[in-house]
Amino acid sequence: MKRAILLTYLMILGSVLTLSSISAHDGEQYTIILAADELRPENASFELGVDAYFRMADSRENMSHNITVDTNQDGVFNESDWNSGELVYYCETDENGTKNDSSCNKAVELLFNTTTGIFPYKVVLSDGVTMFGNITIEEEDDGESTLGDCTGQACMDEDEVRDALGIEDEPVDYQKRLLLVVALILGGSGVYLLMSDKSKALEAEEE
């Protein structure tokens, strides 16, 4: 009886910790920076199931970038492919941080979750310049993720990336997680002691 109770408790605790771990690693992303004269990196490579974030970094006046990804891999950029719409360096906001123009975007995301291979893309600037790059999608690897890697000026700190993408800070509430674990431990211990006392009482009655 004691072993069954303890085993059940450990299984519950293990499930909670596993779910917490999964949520902490969910939503991986790879940032591609659209600079004034280059793409950083020009050739990106990451795993299936990862979001590609295209971030506008061209601060020249009245400049916009438009991205087309050859998502059907037919070698032609046309209306059947994914298009980002115009991306700009700055979007005006009100005192609450809400964009005045909801159609204004500094960054855009594209999730690659169905097909592996090489996906060419082009970036058309509002001044007529066109830049080209490739995104290579590989099968998921159970090993260590390399999404943190970057090259040269492609490296950005977390605050810059989050600001460019318009992502509000949502820090992990480790205190709540800790309290949950403590509550589970105390609750499990209470159940264990209660059942242990009942078991002793039954043994005493049998004697």
PDB file of N, CA and C in Angstrom, residues 132-178:
ATOM      1  N   PHE A 132      18.375  38.455 -52.337  1.00  0.00           N
ATOM      2  CA  PHE A 132      17.931  37.065 -52.337  1.00  0.00           C
ATOM      3  C   PHE A 132      18.624  36.263 -51.236  1.00  0.00           C
ATOM      4  N   GLY A 133      17.916  35.248 -50.755  1.00  0.00           N
ATOM      5  CA  GLY A 133      18.484  34.372 -49.736  1.00  0.00           C
ATOM      6  C   GLY A 133      17.837  32.999 -49.805  1.00  0.00           C
ATOM      7  N   ASN A 134      18.293  32.104 -48.955  1.00  0.00           N
ATOM      8  CA  ASN A 134      17.740  30.750 -48.892  1.00  0.00           C
ATOM      9  C   ASN A 134      17.506  30.340 -47.443  1.00  0.00           C
ATOM     10  N   ILE A 135      16.431  29.609 -47.234  1.00  0.00           N
ATOM     11  CA  ILE A 135      16.147  29.024 -45.921  1.00  0.00           C
ATOM     12  C   ILE A 135      16.146  27.509 -46.087  1.00  0.00           C
ATOM     13  N   THR A 136      17.016  26.841 -45.352  1.00  0.00           N
ATOM     14  CA  THR A 136      17.096  25.382 -45.411  1.00  0.00           C
ATOM     15  C   THR A 136      16.425  24.798 -44.180  1.00  0.00           C
ATOM     16  N   ILE A 137      15.406  23.974 -44.402  1.00  0.00           N
ATOM     17  CA  ILE A 137      14.675  23.346 -43.306  1.00  0.00           C
ATOM     18  C   ILE A 137      15.092  21.885 -43.208  1.00  0.00           C
ATOM     19  N   GLU A 138      15.548  21.495 -42.034  1.00  0.00           N
ATOM     20  CA  GLU A 138      16.022  20.134 -41.812  1.00  0.00           C
ATOM     21  C   GLU A 138      15.057  19.374 -40.911  1.00  0.00           C
ATOM     22  N   GLU A 139      15.184  18.061 -40.919  1.00  0.00           N
ATOM     23  CA  GLU A 139      14.378  17.231 -40.029  1.00  0.00           C
ATOM     24  C   GLU A 139      14.703  17.567 -38.583  1.00  0.00           C
ATOM     25  N   GLU A 140      13.722  17.405 -37.702  1.00  0.00           N
ATOM     26  CA  GLU A 140      13.937  17.676 -36.290  1.00  0.00           C
ATOM     27  C   GLU A 140      14.996  16.752 -35.723  1.00  0.00           C
ATOM     28  N   ASP A 141      15.875  17.329 -34.908  1.00  0.00           N
ATOM     29  CA  ASP A 141      16.948  16.575 -34.273  1.00  0.00           C
ATOM     30  C   ASP A 141      16.695  16.545 -32.777  1.00  0.00           C
ATOM     31  N   ASP A 142      16.827  15.362 -32.189  1.00  0.00           N
ATOM     32  CA  ASP A 142      16.608  15.233 -30.746  1.00  0.00           C
ATOM     33  C   ASP A 142      17.760  15.798 -29.935  1.00  0.00           C
ATOM     34  N   GLY A 143      18.839  16.166 -30.630  1.00  0.00           N
ATOM     35  CA  GLY A 143      20.002  16.690 -29.921  1.00  0.00           C
ATOM     36  C   GLY A 143      19.807  18.130 -29.507  1.00  0.00           C
ATOM     37  N   GLU A 144      20.901  18.785 -29.122  1.00  0.00           N
ATOM     38  CA  GLU A 144      20.856  20.162 -28.622  1.00  0.00           C
ATOM     39  C   GLU A 144      20.543  21.132 -29.739  1.00  0.00           C
ATOM     40  N   SER A 145      19.659  22.071 -29.482  1.00  0.00           N
ATOM     41  CA  SER A 145      19.272  23.070 -30.463  1.00  0.00           C
ATOM     42  C   SER A 145      20.407  24.051 -30.715  1.00  0.00           C
ATOM     43  N   THR A 146      20.505  24.543 -31.984  1.00  0.00           N
ATOM     44  CA  THR A 146      21.544  25.505 -32.342  1.00  0.00           C
ATOM     45  C   THR A 146      20.946  26.859 -32.680  1.00  0.00           C
ATOM     46  N   LEU A 147      19.718  27.112 -32.267  1.00  0.00           N
ATOM     47  CA  LEU A 147      19.047  28.354 -32.631  1.00  0.00           C
ATOM     48  C   LEU A 147      19.718  29.577 -32.038  1.00  0.00           C
ATOM     49  N   GLY A 148      20.527  29.379 -31.024  1.00  0.00           N
ATOM     50  CA  GLY A 148      21.180  30.519 -30.410  1.00  0.00           C
ATOM     51  C   GLY A 148      22.370  31.009 -31.206  1.00  0.00           C
ATOM     52  N   ASP A 149      22.793  30.245 -32.235  1.00  0.00           N
ATOM     53  CA  ASP A 149      23.956  30.617 -33.015  1.00  0.00           C
ATOM     54  C   ASP A 149      23.632  31.777 -33.941  1.00  0.00           C
ATOM     55  N   CYS A 150      24.629  32.623 -34.222  1.00  0.00           N
ATOM     56  CA  CYS A 150      24.466  33.693 -35.181  1.00  0.00           C
ATOM     57  C   CYS A 150      25.832  34.051 -35.728  1.00  0.00           C
ATOM     58  N   THR A 151      25.844  34.868 -36.793  1.00  0.00           N
ATOM     59  CA  THR A 151      27.101  35.205 -37.441  1.00  0.00           C
ATOM     60  C   THR A 151      27.246  36.712 -37.553  1.00  0.00           C
ATOM     61  N   GLY A 152      28.399  37.228 -37.148  1.00  0.00           N
ATOM     62  CA  GLY A 152      28.694  38.645 -37.287  1.00  0.00           C
ATOM     63  C   GLY A 152      27.646  39.550 -36.690  1.00  0.00           C
ATOM     64  N   GLN A 153      27.171  40.521 -37.499  1.00  0.00           N
ATOM     65  CA  GLN A 153      26.211  41.502 -37.015  1.00  0.00           C
ATOM     66  C   GLN A 153      24.809  40.928 -36.859  1.00  0.00           C
ATOM     67  N   ALA A 154      24.638  39.659 -37.221  1.00  0.00           N
ATOM     68  CA  ALA A 154      23.325  39.044 -37.028  1.00  0.00           C
ATOM     69  C   ALA A 154      23.034  38.831 -35.558  1.00  0.00           C
ATOM     70  N   CYS A 155      24.075  38.873 -34.729  1.00  0.00           N
ATOM     71  CA  CYS A 155      23.884  38.658 -33.299  1.00  0.00           C
ATOM     72  C   CYS A 155      23.192  39.872 -32.684  1.00  0.00           C
ATOM     73  N   MET A 156      22.112  39.641 -31.980  1.00  0.00           N
ATOM     74  CA  MET A 156      21.381  40.697 -31.295  1.00  0.00           C
ATOM     75  C   MET A 156      21.074  40.232 -29.896  1.00  0.00           C
ATOM     76  N   ASP A 157      20.996  41.187 -28.973  1.00  0.00           N
ATOM     77  CA  ASP A 157      20.616  40.781 -27.633  1.00  0.00           C
ATOM     78  C   ASP A 157      19.102  40.595 -27.572  1.00  0.00           C
ATOM     79  N   GLU A 158      18.632  39.950 -26.528  1.00  0.00           N
ATOM     80  CA  GLU A 158      17.223  39.573 -26.415  1.00  0.00           C
ATOM     81  C   GLU A 158      16.303  40.779 -26.433  1.00  0.00           C
ATOM     82  N   ASP A 159      16.691  41.875 -25.766  1.00  0.00           N
ATOM     83  CA  ASP A 159      15.833  43.059 -25.707  1.00  0.00           C
ATOM     84  C   ASP A 159      15.610  43.654 -27.092  1.00  0.00           C
ATOM     85  N   GLU A 160      16.680  43.686 -27.928  1.00  0.00           N
ATOM     86  CA  GLU A 160      16.554  44.240 -29.273  1.00  0.00           C
ATOM     87  C   GLU A 160      15.599  43.409 -30.123  1.00  0.00           C
ATOM     88  N   VAL A 161      15.731  42.108 -30.035  1.00  0.00           N
ATOM     89  CA  VAL A 161      14.869  41.231 -30.821  1.00  0.00           C
ATOM     90  C   VAL A 161      13.416  41.368 -30.396  1.00  0.00           C
ATOM     91  N   ARG A 162      13.169  41.349 -29.086  1.00  0.00           N
ATOM     92  CA  ARG A 162      11.800  41.434 -28.583  1.00  0.00           C
ATOM     93  C   ARG A 162      11.165  42.775 -28.943  1.00  0.00           C
ATOM     94  N   ASP A 163      11.953  43.848 -28.886  1.00  0.00           N
ATOM     95  CA  ASP A 163      11.429  45.168 -29.229  1.00  0.00           C
ATOM     96  C   ASP A 163      11.089  45.239 -30.712  1.00  0.00           C
ATOM     97  N   ALA A 164      11.959  44.667 -31.551  1.00  0.00           N
ATOM     98  CA  ALA A 164      11.733  44.691 -32.992  1.00  0.00           C
ATOM     99  C   ALA A 164      10.493  43.899 -33.375  1.00  0.00           C
ATOM    100  N   LEU A 165      10.250  42.817 -32.663  1.00  0.00           N
ATOM    101  CA  LEU A 165       9.104  41.968 -32.972  1.00  0.00           C
ATOM    102  C   LEU A 165       7.831  42.432 -32.291  1.00  0.00           C
ATOM    103  N   GLY A 166       7.938  43.445 -31.427  1.00  0.00           N
ATOM    104  CA  GLY A 166       6.763  43.936 -30.726  1.00  0.00           C
ATOM    105  C   GLY A 166       6.231  42.960 -29.709  1.00  0.00           C
ATOM    106  N   ILE A 167       7.130  42.161 -29.118  1.00  0.00           N
ATOM    107  CA  ILE A 167       6.716  41.158 -28.139  1.00  0.00           C
ATOM    108  C   ILE A 167       6.831  41.737 -26.742  1.00  0.00           C
ATOM    109  N   GLU A 168       5.742  41.681 -26.003  1.00  0.00           N
ATOM    110  CA  GLU A 168       5.772  42.154 -24.631  1.00  0.00           C
ATOM    111  C   GLU A 168       6.440  41.121 -23.743  1.00  0.00           C
ATOM    112  N   ASP A 169       7.115  41.606 -22.726  1.00  0.00           N
ATOM    113  CA  ASP A 169       7.802  40.702 -21.813  1.00  0.00           C
ATOM    114  C   ASP A 169       6.805  39.852 -21.057  1.00  0.00           C
ATOM    115  N   GLU A 170       7.034  38.561 -21.094  1.00  0.00           N
ATOM    116  CA  GLU A 170       6.209  37.626 -20.346  1.00  0.00           C
ATOM    117  C   GLU A 170       7.140  36.679 -19.601  1.00  0.00           C
ATOM    118  N   PRO A 171       7.789  37.166 -18.543  1.00  0.00           N
ATOM    119  CA  PRO A 171       8.762  36.346 -17.832  1.00  0.00           C
ATOM    120  C   PRO A 171       8.129  35.109 -17.220  1.00  0.00           C
ATOM    121  N   VAL A 172       8.922  34.053 -17.170  1.00  0.00           N
ATOM    122  CA  VAL A 172       8.453  32.819 -16.551  1.00  0.00           C
ATOM    123  C   VAL A 172       8.323  33.038 -15.050  1.00  0.00           C
ATOM    124  N   ASP A 173       7.168  32.708 -14.507  1.00  0.00           N
ATOM    125  CA  ASP A 173       6.919  32.889 -13.081  1.00  0.00           C
ATOM    126  C   ASP A 173       7.443  31.668 -12.330  1.00  0.00           C
ATOM    127  N   TYR A 174       8.754  31.704 -12.042  1.00  0.00           N
ATOM    128  CA  TYR A 174       9.372  30.570 -11.362  1.00  0.00           C
ATOM    129  C   TYR A 174       8.867  30.433  -9.930  1.00  0.00           C
ATOM    130  N   GLN A 175       8.457  31.545  -9.327  1.00  0.00           N
ATOM    131  CA  GLN A 175       7.957  31.490  -7.957  1.00  0.00           C
ATOM    132  C   GLN A 175       6.687  30.648  -7.883  1.00  0.00           C
ATOM    133  N   LYS A 176       5.789  30.850  -8.860  1.00  0.00           N
ATOM    134  CA  LYS A 176       4.560  30.063  -8.877  1.00  0.00           C
ATOM    135  C   LYS A 176       4.854  28.588  -9.095  1.00  0.00           C
ATOM    136  N   ARG A 177       5.827  28.327  -9.977  1.00  0.00           N
ATOM    137  CA  ARG A 177       6.186  26.931 -10.229  1.00  0.00           C
ATOM    138  C   ARG A 177       6.754  26.286  -8.969  1.00  0.00           C
ATOM    139  N   LEU A 178       7.592  27.048  -8.269  1.00  0.00           N
ATOM    140  CA  LEU A 178       8.188  26.526  -7.047  1.00  0.00           C
ATOM    141  C   LEU A 178       7.116  26.254  -6.004  1.00  0.00           C
TER     142      LEU A 178
END
